[in-house]
Coordinates of C-alpha atoms in Angstrom, one line a residue:
Chain B
M1 CA 109.2 95.2 67.2
I2 CA 108.7 91.6 68.9
E3 CA 105.4 89.1 67.6
V4 CA 103.3 88.4 71.4
S5 CA 100.9 85.6 69.7
G6 CA 99.9 82.8 70.8
F7 CA 101.3 80.4 72.9
V8 CA 103.9 82.6 73.1
A9 CA 101.9 85.4 74.7
L10 CA 100.0 81.9 76.8
Y11 CA 103.5 80.9 78.7
V12 CA 104.4 84.7 79.4
F13 CA 100.3 85.4 80.8
M14 CA 101.1 81.9 83.1
L15 CA 104.5 83.2 84.6
A16 CA 103.7 87.2 85.1
A17 CA 100.7 85.4 87.4
V18 CA 102.1 83.4 89.4
A19 CA 104.7 86.2 89.5
G20 CA 102.2 88.4 91.3
Y21 CA 100.3 85.8 93.1
E22 CA 104.1 84.7 94.8
V23 CA 105.2 88.4 95.6
I24 CA 101.9 88.7 97.2
T25 CA 101.4 85.9 100.0
R26 CA 103.9 87.5 102.3
V27 CA 102.9 90.4 102.8
P28 CA 101.3 92.0 106.5
V29 CA 98.8 92.8 107.1
I30 CA 99.7 96.1 107.9
L31 CA 100.5 97.2 104.5
H32 CA 97.2 95.5 102.0
T33 CA 96.1 99.5 101.5
P34 CA 99.6 100.6 100.5
L35 CA 100.2 97.5 98.6
M36 CA 96.4 97.8 96.2
S37 CA 97.3 101.4 96.1
G38 CA 101.1 100.4 94.7
S39 CA 99.3 97.5 92.4
N40 CA 97.1 100.5 91.4
F41 CA 99.7 102.5 89.9
I42 CA 101.4 99.6 88.0
H43 CA 99.1 99.1 86.4
G44 CA 99.0 102.7 85.8
I45 CA 101.8 101.4 83.0
V46 CA 97.6 101.2 81.0
V47 CA 99.1 104.7 79.9
V48 CA 101.9 103.4 77.8
G49 CA 99.4 101.7 75.7
A50 CA 96.9 104.1 75.4
M51 CA 99.7 106.3 73.9
V52 CA 100.4 104.0 71.0
S53 CA 96.9 103.9 71.1
L54 CA 96.2 107.8 70.1
G55 CA 99.8 107.9 68.4
V56 CA 97.9 105.5 65.4
A57 CA 94.9 106.6 66.0
E58 CA 93.1 107.7 62.4
T59 CA 89.9 109.3 62.3
P60 CA 88.7 111.8 65.2
L61 CA 86.7 110.0 66.9
E62 CA 89.5 107.7 67.5
Q63 CA 91.6 110.4 68.4
L64 CA 89.7 111.7 70.7
I65 CA 89.0 108.3 72.7
G66 CA 92.7 107.8 72.4
F67 CA 93.3 111.6 73.6
V68 CA 90.5 110.8 76.8
A69 CA 92.6 106.9 77.9
V70 CA 96.2 109.2 77.5
L71 CA 94.6 111.5 80.1
L72 CA 92.7 108.5 81.7
G73 CA 96.0 106.2 82.2
A74 CA 98.4 109.4 83.0
A75 CA 96.0 110.3 86.2
N76 CA 96.4 106.2 87.1
A77 CA 99.9 106.1 86.9
V78 CA 100.6 109.9 88.8
G79 CA 97.9 109.9 91.4
G80 CA 98.9 106.1 92.0
Y81 CA 102.6 107.4 92.8
V82 CA 101.8 110.4 93.9
V83 CA 99.2 108.7 97.0
T84 CA 101.2 105.1 97.4
E85 CA 104.1 107.2 98.1
R86 CA 103.0 109.5 100.5
M87 CA 101.5 106.5 102.6
L88 CA 104.4 104.3 102.8
E89 CA 106.1 107.4 104.0
M90 CA 104.7 107.8 106.9
F91 CA 106.2 104.4 108.3
K92 CA 108.3 104.1 110.5
R93 CA 109.7 101.5 113.2
S94 CA 110.3 103.0 117.3
K95 CA 112.3 105.5 118.1
K96 CA 113.8 103.6 120.6
E97 CA 115.4 101.0 117.8
D98 CA 116.5 102.6 115.8
G99 CA 119.3 104.6 118.8
Chain Y
M1 CA 115.6 102.8 67.9
G2 CA 113.0 99.9 68.2
L3 CA 115.4 98.3 70.5
L4 CA 116.0 100.9 72.7
V5 CA 112.2 100.9 73.4
Q6 CA 111.9 97.1 73.9
L7 CA 114.4 97.7 76.7
S8 CA 113.4 99.9 77.9
Y9 CA 109.6 98.2 78.9
F10 CA 111.5 94.7 79.7
L11 CA 113.3 96.6 82.2
A12 CA 110.3 98.7 83.5
A13 CA 108.8 95.5 83.5
V14 CA 111.4 93.8 86.4
L15 CA 111.1 96.8 87.9
F16 CA 107.1 96.7 88.6
I17 CA 108.1 92.9 89.7
L18 CA 110.9 94.2 91.9
G19 CA 109.4 96.6 93.2
L20 CA 105.3 95.4 94.3
K21 CA 108.3 92.2 96.0
A22 CA 109.8 95.4 97.7
M23 CA 106.3 96.5 98.8
S24 CA 105.8 93.3 100.8
S25 CA 108.0 94.7 104.1
P26 CA 108.0 97.9 105.8
V27 CA 111.5 98.6 105.5
T28 CA 111.5 98.3 101.7
A29 CA 107.8 99.2 100.7
R30 CA 109.3 103.0 99.9
K31 CA 112.6 101.9 97.6
G32 CA 109.4 99.7 96.0
V33 CA 107.8 101.7 95.0
M34 CA 110.4 104.2 94.1
W35 CA 111.3 101.6 91.9
A36 CA 108.4 101.5 90.1
G37 CA 107.9 104.5 89.5
V38 CA 111.2 104.6 87.7
G39 CA 109.9 101.8 85.3
M40 CA 106.9 103.7 84.7
V41 CA 108.7 106.9 83.7
L42 CA 111.3 104.6 81.2
A43 CA 108.3 103.2 79.8
V44 CA 106.5 107.0 79.1
V45 CA 109.0 108.2 78.1
A46 CA 110.2 105.4 75.5
T47 CA 107.1 105.9 74.3
L48 CA 106.8 108.6 72.7
F49 CA 109.6 107.2 70.3
H50 CA 107.6 104.6 69.5
P51 CA 108.3 103.6 65.6
Y52 CA 104.1 102.9 65.4
I53 CA 103.9 106.9 66.8
E54 CA 103.4 108.1 63.3
G55 CA 102.2 112.4 62.8
V56 CA 103.4 115.2 65.3
T57 CA 99.2 116.2 66.1
N58 CA 99.0 113.1 68.0
L59 CA 102.4 113.6 69.7
V60 CA 101.7 116.8 70.3
L61 CA 97.7 115.5 71.1
I62 CA 99.7 112.8 74.2
A63 CA 102.3 115.8 75.6
V64 CA 98.5 117.4 76.9
A65 CA 97.1 114.9 77.3
I66 CA 99.5 113.1 79.6
A67 CA 99.7 116.9 81.4
I68 CA 96.4 118.0 81.7
G69 CA 96.1 114.3 83.2
G70 CA 99.0 114.3 85.4
A71 CA 98.8 117.8 86.6
F72 CA 94.5 116.7 87.6
A73 CA 96.7 113.8 89.6
W74 CA 98.9 114.9 91.7
Y75 CA 97.0 117.7 92.5
T76 CA 94.3 115.8 93.7
A77 CA 96.5 113.4 95.5
K78 CA 98.9 115.4 97.0
R79 CA 95.2 117.5 98.6
V80 CA 93.6 113.9 100.1
Q81 CA 92.9 113.2 103.3
M82 CA 94.5 109.4 104.6
T83 CA 91.0 108.7 105.8
E84 CA 89.9 109.4 101.8
M85 CA 92.5 107.2 100.9
P86 CA 90.1 104.5 99.8
Q87 CA 87.6 106.0 97.7
M88 CA 90.9 107.7 96.0
V89 CA 92.3 104.8 94.9
A90 CA 89.5 103.6 93.6
V91 CA 89.1 107.0 91.5
Y92 CA 92.7 106.8 90.0
N93 CA 92.4 102.8 89.7
G94 CA 88.0 103.4 88.0
L95 CA 90.5 105.6 85.5
G96 CA 92.3 103.5 84.7
G97 CA 90.2 101.0 83.8
G98 CA 88.7 103.1 81.6
A99 CA 92.3 104.2 79.2
A100 CA 91.7 100.4 78.9
A101 CA 88.8 101.1 77.7
G102 CA 89.7 103.3 75.3
I103 CA 93.1 101.2 73.5
A104 CA 90.0 99.0 72.9
A105 CA 87.5 101.3 71.1
V106 CA 90.8 102.4 69.7
S107 CA 91.4 98.6 68.2
L108 CA 87.9 98.1 67.6
L109 CA 86.7 101.1 65.8
K110 CA 91.1 100.8 63.6
G111 CA 89.0 97.0 62.5
T112 CA 85.9 99.1 60.9
H113 CA 88.5 100.6 58.3
G114 CA 88.8 97.5 56.1
E115 CA 86.6 97.3 52.5
D116 CA 82.5 97.1 53.0
G117 CA 81.9 93.4 54.2
T118 CA 84.9 93.2 56.8
S119 CA 84.6 92.3 60.0
V120 CA 86.3 93.7 62.8
A121 CA 87.5 90.2 62.8
A122 CA 88.5 89.2 60.9
A123 CA 90.5 92.3 60.1
L124 CA 91.8 92.5 63.4
G125 CA 91.8 88.6 63.7
G126 CA 90.3 86.0 65.8
D127 CA 92.4 86.5 68.9
V128 CA 93.2 90.3 69.3
A129 CA 89.1 91.1 68.6
T130 CA 88.0 88.8 71.7
L131 CA 90.4 90.3 73.8
A132 CA 90.1 93.2 72.4
L133 CA 86.3 93.0 73.6
L134 CA 87.3 91.4 76.8
G135 CA 89.5 94.0 77.9
G136 CA 87.2 96.7 77.5
V137 CA 83.8 95.0 78.9
I138 CA 86.4 94.4 82.2
G139 CA 87.8 98.1 81.4
S140 CA 84.8 99.6 80.9
V141 CA 83.3 98.2 84.7
A142 CA 86.1 98.9 86.6
F143 CA 85.6 102.5 84.9
S144 CA 82.0 102.9 86.2
G145 CA 82.1 99.6 89.2
S146 CA 84.9 102.0 90.6
M147 CA 83.5 105.8 90.0
V148 CA 80.1 104.1 92.0
A149 CA 82.4 103.3 94.4
W150 CA 84.0 105.9 95.1
A151 CA 80.2 108.3 95.8
K152 CA 79.4 105.4 97.5
L153 CA 82.6 105.9 100.4
D154 CA 82.2 109.4 99.4
E155 CA 79.3 109.8 100.8
R156 CA 77.6 111.6 97.7
L157 CA 75.6 108.7 96.9
K158 CA 73.3 106.9 99.6
R159 CA 70.9 105.2 98.0
S160 CA 71.2 101.1 97.0
T161 CA 68.4 100.5 94.8
L162 CA 69.3 101.9 91.2
V163 CA 65.6 99.4 89.8
E164 CA 63.6 96.4 92.0
N165 CA 64.8 92.6 91.3
H166 CA 68.8 94.1 90.7
Q167 CA 69.1 90.9 90.0
Y168 CA 67.7 90.4 86.3
W169 CA 68.9 93.2 85.0
N170 CA 72.7 92.5 86.1
I171 CA 71.8 89.5 84.3
G172 CA 69.9 90.6 81.0
L173 CA 72.5 93.9 81.2
A174 CA 75.1 91.4 80.7
A175 CA 73.4 89.6 78.4
L176 CA 72.9 91.9 75.9
T177 CA 76.8 93.7 76.9
A178 CA 77.6 90.0 75.4
L179 CA 75.2 90.0 72.7
L180 CA 76.1 93.6 71.4
A181 CA 79.5 91.9 71.5
I182 CA 79.7 89.1 69.3
W183 CA 77.5 91.7 66.9
A184 CA 80.4 94.3 66.8
F185 CA 82.9 90.8 66.4
N186 CA 80.9 90.0 62.5
T187 CA 80.2 92.9 61.5
G188 CA 82.4 96.1 60.3
F189 CA 80.5 98.7 61.8
G190 CA 81.4 101.4 64.9
L191 CA 77.6 101.9 65.9
P192 CA 77.6 98.5 67.4
I193 CA 81.3 98.8 68.7
L194 CA 80.0 102.5 71.2
L195 CA 76.4 100.8 71.9
F196 CA 78.7 97.4 73.8
F197 CA 80.8 100.1 75.4
A198 CA 77.7 102.3 76.6
A199 CA 76.5 98.6 78.4
A200 CA 79.2 97.4 79.6
L201 CA 79.4 100.9 81.0
A202 CA 76.3 100.9 82.8
L203 CA 76.6 96.9 83.6
G204 CA 79.2 98.6 86.2
V205 CA 76.8 101.0 88.3
F206 CA 74.0 98.3 88.1
I207 CA 76.5 95.4 89.1
T208 CA 78.2 98.4 92.5
V209 CA 75.3 100.3 93.1
P210 CA 74.0 97.7 95.4
I211 CA 76.7 96.9 97.1
G212 CA 77.1 98.3 100.6
G213 CA 79.4 101.2 101.9
A214 CA 81.1 98.1 104.6
D215 CA 81.6 95.5 101.5
M216 CA 83.0 98.2 99.8
P217 CA 86.6 97.9 100.1
V218 CA 86.7 94.3 98.6
V219 CA 85.2 95.6 95.4
I220 CA 87.6 98.3 94.7
S221 CA 90.1 95.9 95.1
L222 CA 88.3 93.8 93.2
F223 CA 88.4 96.0 90.5
N224 CA 91.7 96.8 91.0
A225 CA 92.6 93.7 90.2
L226 CA 89.9 93.7 86.8
T227 CA 91.8 97.1 85.8
G228 CA 95.2 94.9 85.8
L229 CA 92.9 91.8 84.1
A230 CA 92.0 94.9 81.0
V231 CA 95.7 96.2 80.9
G232 CA 97.0 92.7 80.4
F233 CA 94.2 92.0 77.6
K234 CA 95.5 95.7 75.8
G235 CA 98.9 94.3 76.2
Y236 CA 98.6 91.3 73.6
V237 CA 96.5 93.6 71.6
L238 CA 99.2 96.3 71.3
G239 CA 101.3 93.4 71.1
N240 CA 103.2 95.2 74.2
L241 CA 105.1 92.7 76.7
A242 CA 105.5 95.5 79.2
L243 CA 101.7 96.1 79.4
V244 CA 101.2 92.4 79.6
I245 CA 103.1 91.5 82.2
A246 CA 102.3 94.8 84.8
G247 CA 98.9 94.3 84.0
T248 CA 99.1 90.1 84.7
V249 CA 101.1 90.3 87.9
V250 CA 97.9 93.2 89.4
G251 CA 95.8 91.1 87.8
A252 CA 97.1 87.6 89.7
S253 CA 97.7 89.8 93.1
G254 CA 94.8 91.9 92.9
M255 CA 92.7 88.5 92.8
L256 CA 94.9 87.0 95.9
L257 CA 94.5 90.3 98.4
T258 CA 90.1 90.2 96.8
F259 CA 90.1 86.8 98.6
L260 CA 92.3 87.7 101.2
M261 CA 90.4 90.5 102.3
A262 CA 86.7 88.9 102.2
K263 CA 88.4 85.8 103.8
A264 CA 89.5 88.9 106.6
M265 CA 85.7 89.5 106.7
N266 CA 84.1 86.3 106.4
R267 CA 82.2 86.8 103.8
S268 CA 82.5 84.8 100.5
L269 CA 82.4 87.8 97.5
A270 CA 80.6 85.8 95.0
N271 CA 77.6 86.6 98.5
I272 CA 79.3 90.4 98.1
L273 CA 79.3 90.4 94.6
F274 CA 75.1 90.1 94.5
S275 CA 73.1 89.8 97.9
G276 CA 73.1 93.4 99.5
F277 CA 74.3 93.5 103.5
G278 CA 71.5 94.5 105.9
A279 CA 69.4 95.2 103.4
A280 CA 67.2 92.3 104.8
P281 CA 67.5 92.5 108.5
A282 CA 69.0 88.9 110.3
A283 CA 65.2 86.9 111.8
G284 CA 67.1 85.2 114.7
E285 CA 69.8 88.0 116.1
S286 CA 68.3 88.2 120.1
E287 CA 68.4 91.6 121.8
A288 CA 71.4 92.4 124.1
E289 CA 70.6 92.0 127.7
G290 CA 71.4 94.0 131.1
E291 CA 72.6 98.0 130.5
M292 CA 75.3 99.9 129.0
K293 CA 77.6 101.2 132.1
E294 CA 79.1 104.4 131.8
V295 CA 82.1 106.3 132.9
G296 CA 84.0 109.7 132.5
P297 CA 86.7 110.6 130.5
E298 CA 89.1 111.3 134.0
D299 CA 88.0 107.8 135.8
A300 CA 89.4 105.4 132.3
A301 CA 92.5 107.7 132.2
Y302 CA 93.1 106.4 136.5
M303 CA 92.3 102.1 134.6
M304 CA 94.0 103.2 132.5
G305 CA 96.7 105.0 133.8
Y306 CA 96.8 102.4 136.9
A307 CA 97.3 99.4 135.1
D308 CA 100.3 97.3 133.9
R309 CA 98.4 96.2 130.3
V310 CA 96.5 98.2 128.0
I311 CA 96.0 96.8 124.6
V312 CA 94.2 100.2 122.3
V313 CA 91.8 98.6 119.5
P314 CA 91.2 101.5 117.1
G315 CA 89.1 102.1 114.7
Y316 CA 87.8 104.0 111.4
G317 CA 86.0 106.6 113.9
L318 CA 89.2 107.8 115.8
A319 CA 90.2 108.6 112.6
V320 CA 87.0 110.5 111.7
A321 CA 87.3 112.3 114.7
Q322 CA 90.7 113.1 114.2
A323 CA 91.7 111.6 117.5
Q324 CA 95.0 109.6 116.3
H325 CA 97.7 111.9 117.1
K326 CA 95.9 112.7 120.9
L327 CA 95.4 109.2 121.4
W328 CA 99.6 108.8 120.7
E329 CA 100.4 111.9 122.6
M330 CA 97.9 110.0 125.2
I331 CA 100.2 106.5 124.6
E332 CA 103.3 107.8 125.4
L333 CA 102.7 109.2 128.6
L334 CA 101.1 106.1 129.2
Q335 CA 105.0 104.3 129.0
R336 CA 106.1 107.2 130.9
L337 CA 104.2 105.5 133.7
D338 CA 105.5 101.5 132.9
V339 CA 102.8 100.7 131.3
D340 CA 102.8 98.2 128.5
V341 CA 101.1 99.4 125.2
K342 CA 99.8 97.6 121.9
F343 CA 97.5 98.7 119.0
A344 CA 95.2 95.7 118.1
I345 CA 94.2 95.9 114.3
H346 CA 91.4 93.9 112.9
P347 CA 92.2 92.9 109.2
V348 CA 89.1 95.5 108.4
A349 CA 90.2 98.3 110.7
G350 CA 88.9 101.3 108.7
R351 CA 87.5 101.6 105.3
M352 CA 89.8 98.7 104.1
P353 CA 92.7 96.4 105.1
G354 CA 96.0 98.6 107.0
H355 CA 93.8 101.1 106.3
M356 CA 94.3 102.0 110.1
N357 CA 97.7 101.6 109.7
V358 CA 97.9 104.2 107.4
L359 CA 96.6 106.2 109.2
L360 CA 98.2 105.7 112.8
A361 CA 101.2 106.2 111.1
E362 CA 100.2 109.1 110.3
A363 CA 99.8 110.3 113.6
G364 CA 103.4 108.7 114.7
V365 CA 103.2 105.6 115.6
P366 CA 105.3 103.0 115.4
Y367 CA 104.8 99.9 112.6
D368 CA 106.1 97.5 115.6
L369 CA 103.7 98.9 118.4
I370 CA 101.0 97.3 116.2
Y371 CA 99.9 94.1 116.2
D372 CA 97.6 91.3 113.5
M373 CA 94.5 89.8 115.0
E374 CA 96.6 86.6 115.0
E375 CA 99.4 87.9 117.4
I376 CA 97.7 89.4 119.9
N377 CA 94.1 87.6 120.5
E378 CA 95.9 85.7 122.6
E379 CA 96.8 88.5 124.8
F380 CA 93.7 89.9 125.6
E381 CA 93.9 87.5 128.7
G382 CA 95.2 89.0 130.9
T383 CA 95.8 92.3 130.1
D384 CA 94.0 95.0 132.0
V385 CA 92.3 97.5 130.5
V386 CA 91.2 97.6 127.1
L387 CA 89.9 100.7 125.2
I388 CA 88.2 100.9 122.8
I389 CA 87.7 103.6 120.3
G390 CA 85.6 104.2 116.8
A391 CA 85.3 100.5 116.8
N392 CA 82.6 98.5 116.9
D393 CA 81.4 95.4 115.1
V394 CA 85.1 94.1 114.5
V395 CA 84.9 93.1 117.7
N396 CA 81.0 92.2 118.8
P397 CA 80.9 89.1 120.3
A398 CA 78.1 88.1 118.9
A399 CA 80.2 87.2 115.8
R400 CA 81.5 84.5 118.4
E401 CA 78.2 83.7 119.9
D402 CA 74.7 84.5 118.1
E403 CA 73.7 82.2 114.9
G404 CA 71.5 84.4 114.1
S405 CA 73.6 87.7 113.3
P406 CA 74.5 89.1 110.5
I407 CA 78.0 88.9 111.4
Y408 CA 78.5 85.6 112.8
G409 CA 81.1 83.2 112.2
M410 CA 83.6 86.8 111.7
P411 CA 86.6 86.4 113.4
I412 CA 86.9 89.4 116.0
L413 CA 89.1 90.7 118.2
N414 CA 88.3 89.0 121.7
V415 CA 88.1 92.2 123.5
D416 CA 85.8 90.5 126.4
Y417 CA 88.3 88.7 127.2
A418 CA 89.9 91.4 129.4
E419 CA 89.1 92.1 132.8
N420 CA 88.3 95.4 131.9
V421 CA 86.7 98.2 128.5
L422 CA 86.6 100.7 128.2
V423 CA 84.6 101.9 125.0
V424 CA 84.7 105.6 123.5
K425 CA 81.5 105.8 121.8
R426 CA 79.9 108.9 120.0
G427 CA 76.6 107.8 121.1
R428 CA 73.8 105.1 121.6
G429 CA 73.9 103.9 117.9
A430 CA 74.4 100.3 116.3
G431 CA 77.9 100.5 114.0
F432 CA 78.5 101.1 110.1
S433 CA 76.9 97.9 109.4
G434 CA 73.9 98.0 112.1
V435 CA 74.0 95.7 113.9
E436 CA 73.9 96.1 117.5
N437 CA 77.0 95.6 119.9
K438 CA 76.4 92.7 122.7
L439 CA 80.0 94.3 124.2
F440 CA 78.6 97.5 125.3
F441 CA 76.6 95.6 128.3
R442 CA 78.6 93.6 129.1
D443 CA 79.6 93.6 133.3
N444 CA 82.9 94.1 132.7
T445 CA 82.4 97.6 130.4
R446 CA 82.8 100.7 130.9
M447 CA 81.3 103.7 127.6
V448 CA 82.5 106.6 127.0
F449 CA 80.1 108.8 125.2
G450 CA 81.7 111.6 123.9
D451 CA 83.8 112.8 120.7
A452 CA 86.6 110.6 120.6
Q453 CA 88.8 114.0 120.4
K454 CA 87.5 115.2 122.9
V455 CA 88.2 112.7 125.1
V456 CA 91.4 111.7 124.6
A457 CA 92.4 115.4 125.1
E458 CA 91.0 115.2 129.0
M459 CA 92.0 111.6 129.2
V460 CA 95.7 113.4 128.4
Q461 CA 94.7 115.7 130.9
T462 CA 94.4 112.8 134.0
V463 CA 96.8 111.1 132.6
K464 CA 99.5 114.1 132.9
G465 CA 98.7 114.6 136.4
I466 CA 99.1 111.0 137.7

């Protein structure tokens, strides 16, 4: 595994924050709701962390909390994806400009 | 195997950033969410082969949890109405926050396995323990707060006071959470950790209950950003860069989005979080003058049919009445009569920024007919007819003129500069925020009272006959 510690993590954190900020500055208002939903989907990656947590759980209490965490994380990811997809598939241009 | 797992995480992180980037344009947005989806599947599948995961029992538990959580979310997400989208986003976001809090709890509890007398901080390392606690409190607040936000937007929870002087309760609970965190940090027991999470969950409820429904989208967006941040911290705790990057990107973009929304509503974030909107009526609000002038749907339809330029201002009320399909039918008929029709959307129309665009897109309205406030505000002067359906506060000239009004200073659509204003409205009452609208009493305003769907249906019949 890669060692993520101290200043390396701080640099990664800083660069990711800049990337997040830059990516969104040019977003038109019409996409704000799908975008919020889309970024909501992306933090569904938490399910991966929850899987690792449950994977290393030892006591029954840890297993229970880990189980709930995976369940919630999976719901976050799947629900976030489906609603974002449903919203975005509706956006269309005028027919006359297509043809 | 470890190398393949890491490679998958790296690809996932790249796909997330590219996906978010693609989501910033309506042309590429669908591709964007699909890329992010591929990244997610890649990361989840790779994690099944993560070298840290031991034991068949835990692997089975993981599979079962994913199946249950995924199936529940799939089912609800497919069924939810577009009008209910904001509260659904709140729910999924809250679940993510809960997951982040759960990871924190497991990490911290593992820190109590050391020999007697070893503190959690010593067992995990001070940096890991600190970020686990920080991520724990943020995730818990996002979880319970998002659930309250959902209940309020879904109108299951109507009350906005839990206790007297909720500000002091909030401060007290925050202090209690901090003290429990310090206790948990310095001892090796499980009890303070569990108490800490209980306090953090209560804090989320107490913070969110007093916030008014109109401000809720900003709060949901804030919780979304906070969940991202919590996920980023968990990434550090677990030594997982994919979580660090994805979480932080969402945290930063979510914060910016939150500020953009608050700005569109002319409210500062502090103002939203620490005061109840509409709780105290504004002192100097002046009375509306004149009286409302009513007109029937047929006459209103004739006005539009013989106009050159019409601008439609839709609001949430349109979607509640499920009238957007009928409306688009009428617009298409008007276009055949060579009427130039545009849609003007206020940044906070609907229940959150961009929500109205989604609702119109659902009805089949092409997005190039839809204009933002800045793009169209100059055009109201010289427009023959403005049709307002289900919108209220966002067209209230008091925001421009009346310093005593609670919405004073909020940017609005300058519909009152048009020749004629038609307002379709269910009844005579005030809007979502409870503020009286002076537009309705102006000389160039005509009110069309009735259910939006019925009114528009009658308009369609009339326009067909022109």
